[in-house]
Coordinates of N, CA, C and O in Angstrom, one line a residue:
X1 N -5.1 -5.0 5.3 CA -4.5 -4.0 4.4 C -3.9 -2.9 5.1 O -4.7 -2.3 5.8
X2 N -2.7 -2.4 5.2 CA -2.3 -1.3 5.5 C -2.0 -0.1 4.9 O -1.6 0.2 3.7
X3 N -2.5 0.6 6.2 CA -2.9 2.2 5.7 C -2.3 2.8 6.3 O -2.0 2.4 7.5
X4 N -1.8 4.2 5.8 CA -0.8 4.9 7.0 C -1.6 6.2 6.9 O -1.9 6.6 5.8
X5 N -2.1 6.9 8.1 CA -3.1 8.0 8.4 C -2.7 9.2 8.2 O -2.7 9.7 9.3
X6 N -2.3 10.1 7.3 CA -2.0 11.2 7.4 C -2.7 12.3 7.9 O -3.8 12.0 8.4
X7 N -2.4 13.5 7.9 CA -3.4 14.9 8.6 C -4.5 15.0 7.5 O -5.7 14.8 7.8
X8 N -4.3 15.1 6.5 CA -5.5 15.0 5.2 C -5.7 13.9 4.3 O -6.6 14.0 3.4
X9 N -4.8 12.6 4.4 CA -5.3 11.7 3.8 C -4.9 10.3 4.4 O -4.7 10.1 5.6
X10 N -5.0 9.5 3.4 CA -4.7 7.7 4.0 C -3.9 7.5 2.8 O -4.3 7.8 1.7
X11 N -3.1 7.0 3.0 CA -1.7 6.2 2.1 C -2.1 4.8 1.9 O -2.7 4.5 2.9
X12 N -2.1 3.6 1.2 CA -1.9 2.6 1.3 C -0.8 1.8 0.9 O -0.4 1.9 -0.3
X13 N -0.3 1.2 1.6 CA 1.1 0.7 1.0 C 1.1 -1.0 1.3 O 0.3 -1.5 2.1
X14 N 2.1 -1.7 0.5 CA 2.3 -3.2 1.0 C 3.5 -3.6 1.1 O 4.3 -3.6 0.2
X15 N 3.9 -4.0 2.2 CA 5.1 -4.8 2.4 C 5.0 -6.5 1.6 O 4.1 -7.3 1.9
X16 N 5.7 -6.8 1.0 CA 6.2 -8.1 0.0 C 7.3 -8.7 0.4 O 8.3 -8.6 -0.3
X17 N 7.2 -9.5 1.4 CA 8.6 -10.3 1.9 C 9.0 -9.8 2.7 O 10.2 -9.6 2.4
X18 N 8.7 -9.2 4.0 CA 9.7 -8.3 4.8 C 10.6 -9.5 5.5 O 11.2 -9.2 6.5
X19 N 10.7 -10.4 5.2 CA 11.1 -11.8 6.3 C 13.0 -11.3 6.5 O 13.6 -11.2 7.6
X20 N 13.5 -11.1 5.4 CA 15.0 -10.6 5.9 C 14.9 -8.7 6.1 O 14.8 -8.1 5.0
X21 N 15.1 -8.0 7.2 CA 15.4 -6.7 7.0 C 16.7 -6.1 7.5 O 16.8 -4.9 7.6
X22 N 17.8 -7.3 7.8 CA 19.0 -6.9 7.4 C 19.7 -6.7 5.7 O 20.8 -6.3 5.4
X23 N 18.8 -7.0 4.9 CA 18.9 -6.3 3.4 C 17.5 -4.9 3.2 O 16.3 -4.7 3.5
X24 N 18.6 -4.0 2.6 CA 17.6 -3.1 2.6 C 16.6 -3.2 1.7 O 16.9 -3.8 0.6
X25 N 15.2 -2.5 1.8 CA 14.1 -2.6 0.9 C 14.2 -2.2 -0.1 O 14.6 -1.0 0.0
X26 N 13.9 -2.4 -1.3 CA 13.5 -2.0 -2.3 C 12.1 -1.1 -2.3 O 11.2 -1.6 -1.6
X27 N 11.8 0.0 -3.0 CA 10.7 0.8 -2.8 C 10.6 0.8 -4.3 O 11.5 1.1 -5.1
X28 N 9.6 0.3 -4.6 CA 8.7 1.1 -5.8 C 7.8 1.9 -6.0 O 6.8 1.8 -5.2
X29 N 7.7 3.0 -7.0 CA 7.1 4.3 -7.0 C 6.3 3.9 -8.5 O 7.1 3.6 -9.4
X30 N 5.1 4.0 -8.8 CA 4.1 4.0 -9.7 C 4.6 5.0 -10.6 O 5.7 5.5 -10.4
X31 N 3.4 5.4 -11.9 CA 3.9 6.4 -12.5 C 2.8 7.4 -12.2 O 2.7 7.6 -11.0
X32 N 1.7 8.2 -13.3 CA 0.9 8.8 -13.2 C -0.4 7.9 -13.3 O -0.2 6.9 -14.0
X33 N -1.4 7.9 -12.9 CA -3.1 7.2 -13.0 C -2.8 5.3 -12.7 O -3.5 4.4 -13.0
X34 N -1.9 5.3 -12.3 CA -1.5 3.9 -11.7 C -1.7 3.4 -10.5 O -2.9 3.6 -10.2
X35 N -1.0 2.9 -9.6 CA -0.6 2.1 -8.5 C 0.6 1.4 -8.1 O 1.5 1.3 -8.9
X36 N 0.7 0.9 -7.1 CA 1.6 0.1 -6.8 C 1.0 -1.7 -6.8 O 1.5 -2.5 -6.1
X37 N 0.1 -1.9 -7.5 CA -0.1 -3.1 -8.0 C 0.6 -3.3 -9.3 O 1.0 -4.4 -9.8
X38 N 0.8 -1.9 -10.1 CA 1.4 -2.6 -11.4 C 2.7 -3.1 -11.5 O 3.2 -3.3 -12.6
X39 N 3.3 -3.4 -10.2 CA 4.6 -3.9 -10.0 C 4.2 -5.5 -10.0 O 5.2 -6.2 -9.8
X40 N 3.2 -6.1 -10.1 CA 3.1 -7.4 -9.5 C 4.1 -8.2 -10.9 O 4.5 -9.4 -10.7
X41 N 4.4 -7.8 -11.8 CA 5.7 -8.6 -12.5 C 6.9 -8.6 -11.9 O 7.7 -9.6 -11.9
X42 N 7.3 -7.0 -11.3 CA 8.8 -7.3 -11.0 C 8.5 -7.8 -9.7 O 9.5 -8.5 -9.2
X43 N 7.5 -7.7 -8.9 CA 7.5 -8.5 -7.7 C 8.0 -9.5 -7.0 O 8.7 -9.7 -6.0
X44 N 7.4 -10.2 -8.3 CA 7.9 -11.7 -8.3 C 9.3 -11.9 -8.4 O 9.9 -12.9 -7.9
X45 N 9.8 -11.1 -9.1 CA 11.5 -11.4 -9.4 C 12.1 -10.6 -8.2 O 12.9 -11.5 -7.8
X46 N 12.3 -9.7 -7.5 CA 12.8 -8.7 -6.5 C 12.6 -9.4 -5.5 O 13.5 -9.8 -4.8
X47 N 11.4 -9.8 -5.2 CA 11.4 -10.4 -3.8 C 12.0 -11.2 -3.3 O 12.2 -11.5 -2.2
X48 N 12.6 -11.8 -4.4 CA 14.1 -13.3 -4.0 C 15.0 -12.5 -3.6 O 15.8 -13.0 -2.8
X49 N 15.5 -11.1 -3.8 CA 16.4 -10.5 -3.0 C 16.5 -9.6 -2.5 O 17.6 -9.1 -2.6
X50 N 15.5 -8.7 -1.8 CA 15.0 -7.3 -1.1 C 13.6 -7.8 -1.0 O 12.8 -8.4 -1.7
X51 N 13.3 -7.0 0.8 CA 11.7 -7.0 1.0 C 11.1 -6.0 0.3 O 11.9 -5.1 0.1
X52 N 10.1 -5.9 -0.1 CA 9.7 -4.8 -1.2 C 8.2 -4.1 -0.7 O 7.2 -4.6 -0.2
X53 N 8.5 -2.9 -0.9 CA 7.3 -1.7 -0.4 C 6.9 -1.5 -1.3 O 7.8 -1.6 -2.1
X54 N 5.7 -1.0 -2.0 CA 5.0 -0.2 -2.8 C 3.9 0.2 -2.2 O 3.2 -0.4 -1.4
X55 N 3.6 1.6 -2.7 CA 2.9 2.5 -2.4 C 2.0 3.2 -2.9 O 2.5 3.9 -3.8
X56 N 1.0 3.3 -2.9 CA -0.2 3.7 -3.9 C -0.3 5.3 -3.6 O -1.1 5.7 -2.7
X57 N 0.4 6.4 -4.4 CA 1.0 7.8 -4.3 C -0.7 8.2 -4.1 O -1.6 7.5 -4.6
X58 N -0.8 9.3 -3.4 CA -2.0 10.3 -3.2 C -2.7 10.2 -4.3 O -2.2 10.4 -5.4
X59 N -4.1 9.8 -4.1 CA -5.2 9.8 -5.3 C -5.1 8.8 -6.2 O -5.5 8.9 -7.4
X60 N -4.4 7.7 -5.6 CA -4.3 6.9 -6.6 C -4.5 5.1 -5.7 O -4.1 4.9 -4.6
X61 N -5.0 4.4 -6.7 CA -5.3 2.9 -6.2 C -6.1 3.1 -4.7 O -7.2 3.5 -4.9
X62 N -5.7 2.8 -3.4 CA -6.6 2.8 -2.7 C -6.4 3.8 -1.7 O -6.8 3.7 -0.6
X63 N -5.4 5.0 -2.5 CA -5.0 5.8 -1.3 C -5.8 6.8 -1.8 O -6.1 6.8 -3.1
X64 N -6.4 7.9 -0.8 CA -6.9 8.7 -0.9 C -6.2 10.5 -1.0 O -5.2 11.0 -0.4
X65 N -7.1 11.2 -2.1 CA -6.4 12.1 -2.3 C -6.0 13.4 -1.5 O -5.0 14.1 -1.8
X66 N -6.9 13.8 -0.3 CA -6.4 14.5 0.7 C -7.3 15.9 0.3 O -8.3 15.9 -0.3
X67 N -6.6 17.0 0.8 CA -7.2 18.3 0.0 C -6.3 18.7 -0.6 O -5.1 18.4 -0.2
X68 N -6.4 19.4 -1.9 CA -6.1 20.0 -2.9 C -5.0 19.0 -3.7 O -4.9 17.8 -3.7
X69 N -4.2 20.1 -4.3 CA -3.3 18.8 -5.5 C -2.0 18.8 -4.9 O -1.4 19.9 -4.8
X70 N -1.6 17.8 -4.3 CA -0.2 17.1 -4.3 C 1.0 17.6 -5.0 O 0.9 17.6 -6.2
X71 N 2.3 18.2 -4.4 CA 3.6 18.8 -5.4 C 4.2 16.9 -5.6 O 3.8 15.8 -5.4
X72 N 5.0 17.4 -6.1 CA 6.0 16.4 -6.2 C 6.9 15.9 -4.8 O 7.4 14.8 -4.3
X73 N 6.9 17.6 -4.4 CA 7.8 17.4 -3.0 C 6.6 16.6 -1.6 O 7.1 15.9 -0.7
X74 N 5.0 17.0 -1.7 CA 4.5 15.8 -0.8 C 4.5 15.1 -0.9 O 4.5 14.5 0.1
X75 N 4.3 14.5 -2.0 CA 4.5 12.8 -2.6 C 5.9 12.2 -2.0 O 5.9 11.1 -1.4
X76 N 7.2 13.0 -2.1 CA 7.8 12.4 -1.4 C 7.9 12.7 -0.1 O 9.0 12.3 0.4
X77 N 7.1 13.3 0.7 CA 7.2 13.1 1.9 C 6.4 12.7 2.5 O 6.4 12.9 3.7
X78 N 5.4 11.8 1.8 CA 4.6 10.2 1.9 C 5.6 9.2 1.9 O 5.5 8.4 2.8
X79 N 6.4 9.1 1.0 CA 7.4 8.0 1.0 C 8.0 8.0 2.3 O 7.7 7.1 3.1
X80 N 9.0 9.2 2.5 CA 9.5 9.4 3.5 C 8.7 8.3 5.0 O 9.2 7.4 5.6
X81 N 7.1 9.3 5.0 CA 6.1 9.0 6.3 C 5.9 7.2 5.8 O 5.6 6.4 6.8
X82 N 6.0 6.7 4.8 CA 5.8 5.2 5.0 C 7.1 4.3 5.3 O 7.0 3.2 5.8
X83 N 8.5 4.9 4.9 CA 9.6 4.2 5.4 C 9.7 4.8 6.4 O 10.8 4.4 6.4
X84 N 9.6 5.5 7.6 CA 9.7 5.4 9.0 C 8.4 4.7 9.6 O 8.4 4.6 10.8
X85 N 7.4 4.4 8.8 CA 6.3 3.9 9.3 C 6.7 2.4 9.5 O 6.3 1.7 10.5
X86 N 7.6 1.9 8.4 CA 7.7 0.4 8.6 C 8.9 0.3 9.3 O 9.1 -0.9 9.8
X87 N 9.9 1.4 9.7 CA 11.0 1.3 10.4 C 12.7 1.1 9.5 O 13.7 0.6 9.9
X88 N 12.5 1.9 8.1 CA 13.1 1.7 7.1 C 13.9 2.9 7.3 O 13.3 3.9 7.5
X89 N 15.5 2.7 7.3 CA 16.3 3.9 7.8 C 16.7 4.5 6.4 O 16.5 5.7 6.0
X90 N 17.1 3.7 5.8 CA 17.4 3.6 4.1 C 17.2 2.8 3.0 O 17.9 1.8 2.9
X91 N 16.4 3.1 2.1 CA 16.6 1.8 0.9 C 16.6 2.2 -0.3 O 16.6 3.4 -0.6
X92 N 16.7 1.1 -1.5 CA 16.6 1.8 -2.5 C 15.2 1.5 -3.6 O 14.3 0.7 -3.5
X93 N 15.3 2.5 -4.5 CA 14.2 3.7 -4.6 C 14.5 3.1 -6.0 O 15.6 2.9 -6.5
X94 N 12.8 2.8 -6.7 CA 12.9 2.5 -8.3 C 11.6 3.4 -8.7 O 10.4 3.2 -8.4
X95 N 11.9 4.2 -9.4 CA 10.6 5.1 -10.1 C 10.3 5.4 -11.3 O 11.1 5.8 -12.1
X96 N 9.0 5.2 -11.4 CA 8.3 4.8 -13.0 C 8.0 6.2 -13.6 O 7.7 6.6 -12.5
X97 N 7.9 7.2 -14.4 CA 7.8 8.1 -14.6 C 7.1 9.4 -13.7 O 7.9 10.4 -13.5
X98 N 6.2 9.4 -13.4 CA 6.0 10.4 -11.9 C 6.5 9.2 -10.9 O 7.6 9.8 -10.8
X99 N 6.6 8.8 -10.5 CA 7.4 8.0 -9.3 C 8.7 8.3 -9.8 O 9.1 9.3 -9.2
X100 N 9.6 7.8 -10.8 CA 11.0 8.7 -11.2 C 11.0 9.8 -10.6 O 12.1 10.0 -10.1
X101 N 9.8 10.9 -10.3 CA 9.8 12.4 -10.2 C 9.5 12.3 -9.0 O 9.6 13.4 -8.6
X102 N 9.1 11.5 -7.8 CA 9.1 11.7 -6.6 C 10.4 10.8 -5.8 O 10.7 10.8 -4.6
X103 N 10.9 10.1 -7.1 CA 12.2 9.4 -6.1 C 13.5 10.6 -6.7 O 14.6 10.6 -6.0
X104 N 13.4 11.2 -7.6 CA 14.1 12.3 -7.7 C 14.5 13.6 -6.2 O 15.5 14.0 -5.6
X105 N 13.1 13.8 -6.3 CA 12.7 14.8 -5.2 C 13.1 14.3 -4.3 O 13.8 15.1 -3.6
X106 N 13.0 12.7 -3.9 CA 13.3 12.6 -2.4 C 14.7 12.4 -2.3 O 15.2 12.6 -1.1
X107 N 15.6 12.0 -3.4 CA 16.8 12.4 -3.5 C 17.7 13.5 -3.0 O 18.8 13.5 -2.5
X108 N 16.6 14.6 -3.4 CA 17.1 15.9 -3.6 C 16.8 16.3 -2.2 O 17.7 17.1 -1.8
X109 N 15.7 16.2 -1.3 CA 15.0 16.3 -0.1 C 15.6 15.7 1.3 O 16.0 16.4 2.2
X110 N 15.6 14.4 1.2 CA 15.9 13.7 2.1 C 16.7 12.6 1.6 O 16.2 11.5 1.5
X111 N 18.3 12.9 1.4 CA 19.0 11.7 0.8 C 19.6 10.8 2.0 O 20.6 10.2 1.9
X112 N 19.0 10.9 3.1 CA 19.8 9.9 4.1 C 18.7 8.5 3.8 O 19.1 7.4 4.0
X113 N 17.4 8.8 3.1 CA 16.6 7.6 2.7 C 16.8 6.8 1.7 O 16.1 5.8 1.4
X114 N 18.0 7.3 1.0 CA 17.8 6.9 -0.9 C 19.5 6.5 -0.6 O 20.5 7.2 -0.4
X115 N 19.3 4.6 -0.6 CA 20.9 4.4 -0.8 C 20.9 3.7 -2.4 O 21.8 3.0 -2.7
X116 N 19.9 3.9 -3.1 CA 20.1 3.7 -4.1 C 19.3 4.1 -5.1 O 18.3 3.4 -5.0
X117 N 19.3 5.1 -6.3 CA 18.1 5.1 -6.9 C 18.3 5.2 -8.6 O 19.1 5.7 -9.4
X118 N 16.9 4.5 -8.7 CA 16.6 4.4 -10.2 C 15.2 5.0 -10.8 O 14.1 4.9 -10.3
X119 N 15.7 5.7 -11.9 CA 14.5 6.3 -12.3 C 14.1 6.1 -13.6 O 14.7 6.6 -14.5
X120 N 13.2 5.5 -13.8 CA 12.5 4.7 -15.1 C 11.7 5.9 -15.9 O 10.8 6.5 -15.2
X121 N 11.8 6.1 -17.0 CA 11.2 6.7 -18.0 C 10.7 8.2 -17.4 O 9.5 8.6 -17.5
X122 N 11.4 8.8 -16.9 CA 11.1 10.1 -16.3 C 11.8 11.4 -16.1 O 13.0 11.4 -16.4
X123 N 11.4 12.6 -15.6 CA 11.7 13.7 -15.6 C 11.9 14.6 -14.7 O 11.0 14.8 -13.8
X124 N 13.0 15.2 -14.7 CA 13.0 16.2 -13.3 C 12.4 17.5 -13.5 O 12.4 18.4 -12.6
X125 N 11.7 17.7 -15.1 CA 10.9 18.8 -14.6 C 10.5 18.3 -16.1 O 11.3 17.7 -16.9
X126 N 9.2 18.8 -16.4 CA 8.1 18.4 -17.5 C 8.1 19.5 -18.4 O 8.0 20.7 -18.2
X127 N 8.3 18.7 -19.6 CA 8.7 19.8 -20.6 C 7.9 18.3 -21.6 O 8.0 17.1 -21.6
X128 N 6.9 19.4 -22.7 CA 6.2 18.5 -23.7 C 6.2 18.7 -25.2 O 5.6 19.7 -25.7
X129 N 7.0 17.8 -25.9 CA 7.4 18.4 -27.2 C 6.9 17.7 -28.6 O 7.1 16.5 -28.6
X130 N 6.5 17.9 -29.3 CA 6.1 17.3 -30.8 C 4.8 16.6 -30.9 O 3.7 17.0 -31.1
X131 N 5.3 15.0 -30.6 CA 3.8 14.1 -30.5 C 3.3 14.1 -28.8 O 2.3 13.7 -28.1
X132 N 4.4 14.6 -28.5 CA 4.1 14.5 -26.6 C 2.4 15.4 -26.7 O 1.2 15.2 -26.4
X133 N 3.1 16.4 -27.1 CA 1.6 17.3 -27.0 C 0.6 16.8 -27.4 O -0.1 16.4 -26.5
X134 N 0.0 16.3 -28.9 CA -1.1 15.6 -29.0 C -1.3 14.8 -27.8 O -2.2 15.1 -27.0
X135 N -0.5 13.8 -27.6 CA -0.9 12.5 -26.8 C -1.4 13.3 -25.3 O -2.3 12.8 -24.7
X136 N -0.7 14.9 -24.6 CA -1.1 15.1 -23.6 C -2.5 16.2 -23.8 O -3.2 16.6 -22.9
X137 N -2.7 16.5 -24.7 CA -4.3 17.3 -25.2 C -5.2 16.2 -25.1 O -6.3 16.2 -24.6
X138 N -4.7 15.0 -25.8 CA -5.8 13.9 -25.8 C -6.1 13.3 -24.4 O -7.1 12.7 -24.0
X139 N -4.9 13.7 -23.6 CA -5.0 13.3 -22.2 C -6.5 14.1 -21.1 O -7.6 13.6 -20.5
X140 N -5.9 15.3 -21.2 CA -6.4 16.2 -20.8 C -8.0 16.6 -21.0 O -8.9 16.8 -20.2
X141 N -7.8 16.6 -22.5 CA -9.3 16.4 -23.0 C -10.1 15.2 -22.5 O -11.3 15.3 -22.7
X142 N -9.8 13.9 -21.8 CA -10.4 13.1 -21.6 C -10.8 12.9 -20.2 O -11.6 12.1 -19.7
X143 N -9.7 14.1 -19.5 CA -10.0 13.7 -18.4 C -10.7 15.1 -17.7 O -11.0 15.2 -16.5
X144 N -11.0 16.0 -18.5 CA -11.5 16.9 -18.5 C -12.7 16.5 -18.6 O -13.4 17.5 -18.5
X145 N -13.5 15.6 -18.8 CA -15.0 15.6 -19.6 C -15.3 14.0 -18.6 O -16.2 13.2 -18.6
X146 N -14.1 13.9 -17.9 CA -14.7 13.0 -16.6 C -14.8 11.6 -17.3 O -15.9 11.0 -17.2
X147 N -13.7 10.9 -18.2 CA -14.0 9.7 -19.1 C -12.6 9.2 -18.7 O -11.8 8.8 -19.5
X148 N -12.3 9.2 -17.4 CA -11.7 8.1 -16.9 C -11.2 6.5 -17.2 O -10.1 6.0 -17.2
X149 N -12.6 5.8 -17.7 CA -12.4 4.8 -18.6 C -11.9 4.7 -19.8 O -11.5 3.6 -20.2
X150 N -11.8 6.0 -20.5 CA -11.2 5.9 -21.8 C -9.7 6.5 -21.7 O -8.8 5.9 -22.3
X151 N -9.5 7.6 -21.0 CA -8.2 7.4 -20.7 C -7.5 6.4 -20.3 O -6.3 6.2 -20.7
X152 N -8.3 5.3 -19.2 CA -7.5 4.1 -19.2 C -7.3 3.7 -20.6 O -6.2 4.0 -21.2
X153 N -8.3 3.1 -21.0 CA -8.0 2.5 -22.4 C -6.8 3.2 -23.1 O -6.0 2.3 -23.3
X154 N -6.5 3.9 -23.4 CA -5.7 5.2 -24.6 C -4.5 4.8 -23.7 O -3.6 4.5 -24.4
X155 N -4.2 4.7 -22.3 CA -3.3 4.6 -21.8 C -2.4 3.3 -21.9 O -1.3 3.1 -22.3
X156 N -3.6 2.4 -21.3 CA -3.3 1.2 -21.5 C -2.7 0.5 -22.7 O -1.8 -0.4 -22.6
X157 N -3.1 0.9 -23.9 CA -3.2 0.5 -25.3 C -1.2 0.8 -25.6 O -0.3 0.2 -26.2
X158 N -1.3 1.9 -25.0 CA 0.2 2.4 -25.5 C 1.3 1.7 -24.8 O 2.4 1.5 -25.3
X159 N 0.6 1.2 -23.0 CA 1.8 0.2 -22.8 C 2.0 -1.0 -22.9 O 3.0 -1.6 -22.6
X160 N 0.7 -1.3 -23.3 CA 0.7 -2.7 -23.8 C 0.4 -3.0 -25.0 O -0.5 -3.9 -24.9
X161 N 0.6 -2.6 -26.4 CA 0.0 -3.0 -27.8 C 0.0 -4.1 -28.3 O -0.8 -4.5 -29.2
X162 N 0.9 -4.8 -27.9 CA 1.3 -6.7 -28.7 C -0.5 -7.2 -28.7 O -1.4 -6.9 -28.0
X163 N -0.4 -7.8 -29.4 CA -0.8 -9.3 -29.0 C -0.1 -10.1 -28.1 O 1.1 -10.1 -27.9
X164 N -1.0 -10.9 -27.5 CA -0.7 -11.6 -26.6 C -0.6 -10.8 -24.8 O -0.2 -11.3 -23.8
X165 N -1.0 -9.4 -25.0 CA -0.7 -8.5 -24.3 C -2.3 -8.0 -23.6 O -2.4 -7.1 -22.8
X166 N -3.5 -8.9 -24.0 CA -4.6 -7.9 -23.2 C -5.0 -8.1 -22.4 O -5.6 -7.1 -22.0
X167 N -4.8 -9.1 -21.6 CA -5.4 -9.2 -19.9 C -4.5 -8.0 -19.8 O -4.9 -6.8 -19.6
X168 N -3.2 -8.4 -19.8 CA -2.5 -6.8 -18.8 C -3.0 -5.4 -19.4 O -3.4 -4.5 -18.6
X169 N -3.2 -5.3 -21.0 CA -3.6 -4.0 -21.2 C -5.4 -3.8 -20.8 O -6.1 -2.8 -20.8
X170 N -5.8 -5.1 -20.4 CA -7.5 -5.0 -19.8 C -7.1 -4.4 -18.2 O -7.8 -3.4 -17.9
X171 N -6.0 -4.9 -17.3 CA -6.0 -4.8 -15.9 C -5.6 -3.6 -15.9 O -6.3 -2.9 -15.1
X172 N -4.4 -2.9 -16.8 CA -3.7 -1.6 -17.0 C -5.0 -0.9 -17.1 O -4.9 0.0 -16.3
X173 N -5.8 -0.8 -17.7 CA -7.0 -0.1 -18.6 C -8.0 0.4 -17.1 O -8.3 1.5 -16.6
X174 N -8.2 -1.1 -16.6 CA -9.2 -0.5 -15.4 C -8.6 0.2 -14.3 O -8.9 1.3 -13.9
X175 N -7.6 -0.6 -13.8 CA -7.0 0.2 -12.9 C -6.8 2.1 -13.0 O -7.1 2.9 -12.1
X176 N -6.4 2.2 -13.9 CA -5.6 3.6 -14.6 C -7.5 4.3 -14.5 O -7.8 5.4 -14.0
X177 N -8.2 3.5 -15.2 CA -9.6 4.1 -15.4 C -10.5 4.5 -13.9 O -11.4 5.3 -13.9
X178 N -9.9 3.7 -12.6 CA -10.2 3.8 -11.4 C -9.9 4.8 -10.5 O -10.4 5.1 -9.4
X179 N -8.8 5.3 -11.1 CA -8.0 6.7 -10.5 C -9.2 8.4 -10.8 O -8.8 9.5 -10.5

């Protein structure tokens, strides 16, 4: 498993097909209480045409949180430290809601890295309005009182509600609950 060693933490990231790197990589960015395993759907489809990075952002999946709380702007300059780690001059950049907000930043930061970016369900600056608020009090409240597992759950539930949908909303649930 690879780990990239920072001054106060450990990164974990995975390379997915590096076999051609005359095409540039694709980078995927998690959202908030996730990982870079919850990509393992588009994985499968991307990898037929870009080698693919994902990265498990500070405090989350198997990377460790370092000291104190993380901006937006060191998150992307973990990204940064893992594409020169694998020797990535430029690629492009897909981000899930806080990953949107760190491929933002790195946009804004360091754009000789970003020759392409997409930002999925996200914000360049956090603003919470109507039902947002309930859903983020209920957040807060749960993670306040150290119930991790039920935040997964609450989380989970919302991105996956179907039927036919619970192994992923079981895997979403723990993982998110593991953070």
């Amino acid at each position: 498993m690879p780990f990239l060693e920072r001054d106060t933490h450990r990164l974990y990231y995975d390379f997915h097909n590096p076999r051609d790197l005359s095409t540039r990589s694709l980078v995927l960015l998690h959202g908030l209480g996730s990982s870079g395993e919850d990509w393992f759907l588009q994985r499968s489809h991307f990898t037929k045409y870009y080698p693919i990075l994902t990265l498990d952002l500070r405090g989350h999946g198997r990377s460790s949180m370092g000291t104190g709380w993380p901006t937006v702007g060191d998150l992307a300059i973990d990204v940064v430290a893992m594409l020169e780690e694998v020797g990535c001059s430029s690629a492009h950049i897909l981000g899930l809601s806080l990953g949107g907000a760190v491929a933002l930043q790195l946009a804004l930061d360091f754009p000789e890295f970003v020759c392409s970016l997409t930002s999925v369900n996200s914000f360049a600056r956090l603003r919470i309005s109507g039902r947002g608020w309930v859903r983020s009090l209920g957040r807060l409240f749960l993670l306040s009182i150290g119930r991790m597992d039920l935040l997964g759950t609450w989380i989970a539930a919302g991105i996956f509600p179907y039927p036919g949908q619970e192994a992923w909303r079981e895997a979403a649930a723990a993982r998110i609950g593991a953070n």
